Amino acid sequence: MSVMDILTTVWLLMILAGIAAGRIPGLRMNRASVALVGAAVLVLGGVLSPSRALDAIDFHTIVLLFGMMVLNVNLRLAGFFRLLAARVLYIARTPRQLLLLLVFTSGLLSSLFLNDTIVLMFTPFLLELLDALGRRPVPYLIALMMAANVGSVATVVGNPQNMLIGMASGIPVIDFTAALIIPALVGLILVWLVVILVYHREFHRTPLQTAAALRVRVYRPLLRKCALSVGVLIIALLVGMPVSLAALGAASILLVTRRLRPERVFWEIDWTLLVFFSGLFVVTAALHDGPLGAAWQV
């Protein structure tokens, strides 16, 4: 192994350690900046050529993430998530029913609109509801987190990991969901049971206190437009259109607007995640092409 190979291996291991830790001691760097800086050094140092680095970036995955983020931001601005939280969670009559509704609602939505989005959008609404009901928040927040992760495995668009697998494998969307929907449903039931067993004192059978209704402001024109966009997305996926193009088409519908400024949507896009994946693709290519990749292939 040459000196260059040793330096490359050490640098790649440092990048992976920084990504795993989520920070660099003494520096204000997160996973995205670690991946981006690491990728830049790999290209500038001649480990990868610029063309190889660009080829390594899976733009289908980046476009898919971007399209789903645009859809999620518009759904939030339209009041969809708050409306659903108010109408679905409020119908529960016992703590166990409340937990069951929370688990399956967050699981289902995570399979459609990204698990990170559901956790971020539902948490403040859930806390407000639990405060009105006089319930401890910890068991329900744990259930929300677990259900979002479990439910997201059912579809290609449920989480970034599934997106990568779906794009790389070329598995049809319907086949992907058919293979994973049963494990996801079983997983959601297990989440419900485990939380009840661990926090059994919280989930007695006494009725819930009457909760004040959550304040819901719905922007109906945008909500109808979001429904149209989701419908187009589903139809495009069912007819076999590539997932990234279907998401881009759905996002494009929402970006044609007279009232909502595009800057407001773009402001809430998780650009950090897009940068992270772009850098990570380049780092992965260097791992594959470098001495570590050669060792694994042997």
GROMACS .gro file of C-alpha atoms in nm:
model
  298
    1MET     CA    1   0.000   0.000   0.000
    2SER     CA    2   0.146   0.335  -0.105
    3VAL     CA    3   0.172   0.645   0.112
    4MET     CA    4  -0.114   0.801  -0.087
    5ASP     CA    5  -0.332   0.498  -0.018
    6ILE     CA    6  -0.256   0.520   0.353
    7LEU     CA    7  -0.338   0.892   0.366
    8THR     CA    8  -0.660   0.834   0.170
    9THR     CA    9  -0.763   0.553   0.404
   10VAL     CA   10  -0.693   0.764   0.713
   11TRP     CA   11  -0.889   1.057   0.568
   12LEU     CA   12  -1.186   0.836   0.479
   13LEU     CA   13  -1.191   0.687   0.827
   14MET     CA   14  -1.183   1.039   0.975
   15ILE     CA   15  -1.475   1.141   0.754
   16LEU     CA   16  -1.677   0.835   0.857
   17ALA     CA   17  -1.598   0.897   1.225
   18GLY     CA   18  -1.709   1.260   1.191
   19ILE     CA   19  -2.031   1.158   1.020
   20ALA     CA   20  -2.101   0.893   1.284
   21ALA     CA   21  -2.036   1.138   1.568
   22GLY     CA   22  -2.224   1.418   1.396
   23ARG     CA   23  -1.959   1.676   1.483
   24ILE     CA   24  -1.587   1.750   1.493
   25PRO     CA   25  -1.449   1.837   1.842
   26GLY     CA   26  -1.358   2.203   1.862
   27LEU     CA   27  -1.531   2.290   1.535
   28ARG     CA   28  -1.888   2.387   1.451
   29MET     CA   29  -1.941   2.120   1.188
   30ASN     CA   30  -2.237   1.890   1.141
   31ARG     CA   31  -2.272   1.575   0.930
   32ALA     CA   32  -2.347   1.772   0.615
   33SER     CA   33  -2.040   1.993   0.643
   34VAL     CA   34  -1.818   1.695   0.733
   35ALA     CA   35  -1.939   1.504   0.427
   36LEU     CA   36  -1.903   1.806   0.197
   37VAL     CA   37  -1.556   1.906   0.318
   38GLY     CA   38  -1.446   1.544   0.309
   39ALA     CA   39  -1.568   1.506  -0.049
   40ALA     CA   40  -1.399   1.832  -0.154
   41VAL     CA   41  -1.062   1.720  -0.014
   42LEU     CA   42  -1.096   1.385  -0.193
   43VAL     CA   43  -1.147   1.562  -0.526
   44LEU     CA   44  -0.886   1.833  -0.469
   45GLY     CA   45  -0.637   1.571  -0.356
   46GLY     CA   46  -0.681   1.372  -0.674
   47VAL     CA   47  -0.838   1.068  -0.509
   48LEU     CA   48  -1.139   1.115  -0.736
   49SER     CA   49  -1.159   1.311  -1.058
   50PRO     CA   50  -1.426   1.584  -1.076
   51SER     CA   51  -1.616   1.384  -1.338
   52ARG     CA   52  -1.609   1.070  -1.121
   53ALA     CA   53  -1.733   1.270  -0.822
   54LEU     CA   54  -2.024   1.413  -1.022
   55ASP     CA   55  -2.109   1.071  -1.161
   56ALA     CA   56  -2.114   0.933  -0.807
   57ILE     CA   57  -2.393   1.168  -0.699
   58ASP     CA   58  -2.728   0.999  -0.748
   59PHE     CA   59  -2.928   1.295  -0.872
   60HIS     CA   60  -3.246   1.085  -0.885
   61THR     CA   61  -3.229   1.051  -0.507
   62ILE     CA   62  -3.153   1.422  -0.461
   63VAL     CA   63  -3.444   1.520  -0.687
   64LEU     CA   64  -3.676   1.280  -0.505
   65LEU     CA   65  -3.582   1.425  -0.167
   66PHE     CA   66  -3.627   1.779  -0.295
   67GLY     CA   67  -3.967   1.705  -0.448
   68MET     CA   68  -4.098   1.543  -0.130
   69MET     CA   69  -3.969   1.834   0.079
   70VAL     CA   70  -4.156   2.084  -0.139
   71LEU     CA   71  -4.474   1.878  -0.096
   72ASN     CA   72  -4.428   1.851   0.282
   73VAL     CA   73  -4.368   2.225   0.325
   74ASN     CA   74  -4.685   2.307   0.132
   75LEU     CA   75  -4.887   2.057   0.337
   76ARG     CA   76  -4.765   2.223   0.655
   77LEU     CA   77  -4.842   2.572   0.529
   78ALA     CA   78  -5.189   2.456   0.427
   79GLY     CA   79  -5.255   2.333   0.782
   80PHE     CA   80  -5.287   1.967   0.685
   81PHE     CA   81  -5.081   1.815   0.965
   82ARG     CA   82  -5.244   2.024   1.236
   83LEU     CA   83  -5.590   1.948   1.099
   84LEU     CA   84  -5.517   1.576   1.101
   85ALA     CA   85  -5.372   1.588   1.451
   86ALA     CA   86  -5.680   1.767   1.579
   87ARG     CA   87  -5.937   1.546   1.408
   88VAL     CA   88  -5.776   1.205   1.439
   89LEU     CA   89  -5.618   1.217   1.783
   90TYR     CA   90  -5.913   1.394   1.942
   91ILE     CA   91  -6.156   1.107   1.872
   92ALA     CA   92  -5.975   0.878   2.119
   93ARG     CA   93  -6.171   0.791   2.432
   94THR     CA   94  -5.901   0.610   2.631
   95PRO     CA   95  -5.522   0.645   2.658
   96ARG     CA   96  -5.476   0.318   2.466
   97GLN     CA   97  -5.697   0.441   2.182
   98LEU     CA   98  -5.505   0.765   2.173
   99LEU     CA   99  -5.177   0.574   2.149
  100LEU     CA  100  -5.316   0.343   1.879
  101LEU     CA  101  -5.436   0.636   1.668
  102LEU     CA  102  -5.105   0.814   1.714
  103VAL     CA  103  -4.901   0.507   1.613
  104PHE     CA  104  -5.096   0.422   1.299
  105THR     CA  105  -5.152   0.781   1.189
  106SER     CA  106  -4.784   0.871   1.218
  107GLY     CA  107  -4.683   0.539   1.064
  108LEU     CA  108  -4.910   0.584   0.763
  109LEU     CA  109  -4.812   0.945   0.704
  110SER     CA  110  -4.443   0.860   0.739
  111SER     CA  111  -4.475   0.608   0.458
  112LEU     CA  112  -4.608   0.885   0.234
  113PHE     CA  113  -4.436   1.206   0.341
  114LEU     CA  114  -4.095   1.119   0.497
  115ASN     CA  115  -4.058   1.009   0.858
  116ASP     CA  116  -3.849   1.312   0.965
  117THR     CA  117  -4.122   1.546   0.846
  118ILE     CA  118  -4.396   1.369   1.039
  119VAL     CA  119  -4.199   1.374   1.364
  120LEU     CA  120  -4.115   1.744   1.325
  121MET     CA  121  -4.470   1.843   1.230
  122PHE     CA  122  -4.658   1.629   1.483
  123THR     CA  123  -4.448   1.691   1.794
  124PRO     CA  124  -4.573   2.044   1.878
  125PHE     CA  125  -4.935   1.950   1.804
  126LEU     CA  126  -4.905   1.633   2.012
  127LEU     CA  127  -4.758   1.822   2.307
  128GLU     CA  128  -5.041   2.074   2.292
  129LEU     CA  129  -5.301   1.797   2.282
  130LEU     CA  130  -5.142   1.601   2.566
  131ASP     CA  131  -5.125   1.913   2.780
  132ALA     CA  132  -5.499   1.967   2.727
  133LEU     CA  133  -5.564   1.602   2.813
  134GLY     CA  134  -5.341   1.608   3.121
  135ARG     CA  135  -5.124   1.319   2.996
  136ARG     CA  136  -4.750   1.255   3.034
  137PRO     CA  137  -4.581   1.333   2.702
  138VAL     CA  138  -4.283   1.093   2.714
  139PRO     CA  139  -4.463   0.764   2.625
  140TYR     CA  140  -4.647   0.927   2.335
  141LEU     CA  141  -4.337   1.102   2.201
  142ILE     CA  142  -4.145   0.773   2.209
  143ALA     CA  143  -4.434   0.607   2.028
  144LEU     CA  144  -4.438   0.884   1.766
  145MET     CA  145  -4.066   0.845   1.700
  146MET     CA  146  -4.080   0.465   1.679
  147ALA     CA  147  -4.395   0.455   1.467
  148ALA     CA  148  -4.259   0.710   1.221
  149ASN     CA  149  -3.948   0.500   1.169
  150VAL     CA  150  -4.136   0.171   1.144
  151GLY     CA  151  -4.410   0.301   0.915
  152SER     CA  152  -4.163   0.465   0.680
  153VAL     CA  153  -4.015   0.130   0.573
  154ALA     CA  154  -4.331   0.046   0.376
  155THR     CA  155  -4.261   0.268   0.074
  156VAL     CA  156  -3.976   0.400  -0.137
  157VAL     CA  157  -4.054   0.758  -0.032
  158GLY     CA  158  -4.084   0.683   0.341
  159ASN     CA  159  -3.727   0.766   0.434
  160PRO     CA  160  -3.397   0.859   0.266
  161GLN     CA  161  -3.258   0.508   0.313
  162ASN     CA  162  -3.548   0.355   0.123
  163MET     CA  163  -3.500   0.616  -0.149
  164LEU     CA  164  -3.139   0.509  -0.192
  165ILE     CA  165  -3.235   0.141  -0.204
  166GLY     CA  166  -3.522   0.203  -0.443
  167MET     CA  167  -3.315   0.417  -0.679
  168ALA     CA  168  -3.016   0.181  -0.678
  169SER     CA  169  -3.213  -0.142  -0.711
  170GLY     CA  170  -3.477  -0.028  -0.958
  171ILE     CA  171  -3.743  -0.224  -0.768
  172PRO     CA  172  -4.091  -0.110  -0.884
  173VAL     CA  173  -4.274   0.101  -0.627
  174ILE     CA  174  -4.567  -0.140  -0.601
  175ASP     CA  175  -4.340  -0.444  -0.554
  176PHE     CA  176  -4.138  -0.255  -0.292
  177THR     CA  177  -4.450  -0.174  -0.090
  178ALA     CA  178  -4.602  -0.520  -0.136
  179ALA     CA  179  -4.291  -0.676   0.017
  180LEU     CA  180  -4.271  -0.442   0.315
  181ILE     CA  181  -4.625  -0.338   0.407
  182ILE     CA  182  -4.693  -0.644   0.623
  183PRO     CA  183  -4.368  -0.610   0.823
  184ALA     CA  184  -4.447  -0.241   0.869
  185LEU     CA  185  -4.799  -0.310   0.999
  186VAL     CA  186  -4.672  -0.581   1.234
  187GLY     CA  187  -4.403  -0.342   1.352
  188LEU     CA  188  -4.661  -0.072   1.429
  189ILE     CA  189  -4.864  -0.318   1.636
  190LEU     CA  190  -4.548  -0.414   1.825
  191VAL     CA  191  -4.471  -0.046   1.889
  192TRP     CA  192  -4.815  -0.003   2.042
  193LEU     CA  193  -4.780  -0.314   2.260
  194VAL     CA  194  -4.425  -0.236   2.376
  195VAL     CA  195  -4.509   0.121   2.479
  196ILE     CA  196  -4.814  -0.003   2.671
  197LEU     CA  197  -4.607  -0.269   2.849
  198VAL     CA  198  -4.323  -0.033   2.938
  199TYR     CA  199  -4.552   0.251   3.049
  200HIS     CA  200  -4.840   0.035   3.176
  201ARG     CA  201  -4.939   0.283   3.447
  202GLU     CA  202  -5.005   0.550   3.184
  203PHE     CA  203  -5.239   0.333   2.980
  204HIS     CA  204  -5.512   0.232   3.219
  205ARG     CA  205  -5.866   0.200   3.089
  206THR     CA  206  -6.011   0.511   3.248
  207PRO     CA  207  -6.160   0.761   3.002
  208LEU     CA  208  -5.956   1.056   2.886
  209GLN     CA  209  -6.033   1.400   3.016
  210THR     CA  210  -6.220   1.624   2.775
  211ALA     CA  211  -5.962   1.821   2.581
  212ALA     CA  212  -5.998   2.166   2.441
  213ALA     CA  213  -5.990   2.156   2.062
  214LEU     CA  214  -5.665   2.248   1.894
  215ARG     CA  215  -5.675   2.576   1.709
  216VAL     CA  216  -5.663   2.489   1.342
  217ARG     CA  217  -5.615   2.737   1.059
  218VAL     CA  218  -5.653   2.578   0.719
  219TYR     CA  219  -5.558   2.747   0.394
  220ARG     CA  220  -5.812   2.567   0.177
  221PRO     CA  221  -5.691   2.676  -0.171
  222LEU     CA  222  -5.344   2.545  -0.092
  223LEU     CA  223  -5.485   2.233   0.072
  224ARG     CA  224  -5.685   2.152  -0.243
  225LYS     CA  225  -5.374   2.212  -0.453
  226CYS     CA  226  -5.177   1.977  -0.230
  227ALA     CA  227  -5.446   1.712  -0.273
  228LEU     CA  228  -5.415   1.750  -0.649
  229SER     CA  229  -5.037   1.723  -0.625
  230VAL     CA  230  -5.053   1.408  -0.410
  231GLY     CA  231  -5.306   1.258  -0.651
  232VAL     CA  232  -5.075   1.325  -0.945
  233LEU     CA  233  -4.785   1.171  -0.753
  234ILE     CA  234  -4.978   0.854  -0.672
  235ILE     CA  235  -5.106   0.812  -1.029
  236ALA     CA  236  -4.758   0.869  -1.170
  237LEU     CA  237  -4.615   0.602  -0.940
  238LEU     CA  238  -4.890   0.354  -1.025
  239VAL     CA  239  -4.833   0.389  -1.399
  240GLY     CA  240  -4.462   0.319  -1.352
  241MET     CA  241  -4.306   0.664  -1.383
  242PRO     CA  242  -3.965   0.690  -1.212
  243VAL     CA  243  -4.011   0.795  -0.851
  244SER     CA  244  -3.784   1.098  -0.881
  245LEU     CA  245  -3.970   1.234  -1.184
  246ALA     CA  246  -4.306   1.172  -1.019
  247ALA     CA  247  -4.198   1.368  -0.711
  248LEU     CA  248  -4.055   1.646  -0.926
  249GLY     CA  249  -4.381   1.672  -1.119
  250ALA     CA  250  -4.585   1.689  -0.799
  251ALA     CA  251  -4.353   1.958  -0.660
  252SER     CA  252  -4.375   2.156  -0.983
  253ILE     CA  253  -4.753   2.180  -0.952
  254LEU     CA  254  -4.713   2.340  -0.609
  255LEU     CA  255  -4.447   2.585  -0.727
  256VAL     CA  256  -4.685   2.734  -0.986
  257THR     CA  257  -4.857   2.983  -0.755
  258ARG     CA  258  -5.006   3.332  -0.744
  259ARG     CA  259  -5.031   3.383  -0.368
  260LEU     CA  260  -4.762   3.184  -0.191
  261ARG     CA  261  -4.414   3.319  -0.253
  262PRO     CA  262  -4.164   3.049  -0.360
  263GLU     CA  263  -3.910   3.195  -0.118
  264ARG     CA  264  -4.131   3.089   0.172
  265VAL     CA  265  -4.124   2.729   0.051
  266PHE     CA  266  -3.753   2.726  -0.028
  267TRP     CA  267  -3.675   2.874   0.313
  268GLU     CA  268  -3.810   2.560   0.482
  269ILE     CA  269  -3.640   2.306   0.254
  270ASP     CA  270  -3.389   2.093   0.444
  271TRP     CA  271  -3.091   2.191   0.230
  272THR     CA  272  -2.860   2.040   0.491
  273LEU     CA  273  -2.990   1.692   0.413
  274LEU     CA  274  -2.943   1.744   0.038
  275VAL     CA  275  -2.585   1.863   0.093
  276PHE     CA  276  -2.518   1.569   0.322
  277PHE     CA  277  -2.632   1.312   0.069
  278SER     CA  278  -2.441   1.479  -0.213
  279GLY     CA  279  -2.118   1.470  -0.012
  280LEU     CA  280  -2.187   1.119   0.112
  281PHE     CA  281  -2.224   0.987  -0.244
  282VAL     CA  282  -1.875   1.118  -0.327
  283VAL     CA  283  -1.726   0.974  -0.007
  284THR     CA  284  -1.887   0.637  -0.082
  285ALA     CA  285  -1.740   0.639  -0.432
  286ALA     CA  286  -1.395   0.702  -0.285
  287LEU     CA  287  -1.446   0.412  -0.045
  288HIS     CA  288  -1.545   0.187  -0.334
  289ASP     CA  289  -1.258   0.291  -0.561
  290GLY     CA  290  -0.991   0.313  -0.292
  291PRO     CA  291  -0.787   0.055  -0.102
  292LEU     CA  292  -1.065  -0.017   0.147
  293GLY     CA  293  -1.304  -0.102  -0.134
  294ALA     CA  294  -1.046  -0.325  -0.298
  295ALA     CA  295  -0.993  -0.508   0.030
  296TRP     CA  296  -1.368  -0.565   0.077
  297GLN     CA  297  -1.409  -0.697  -0.277
  298VAL     CA  298  -1.134  -0.952  -0.218
   0.00000   0.00000   0.00000
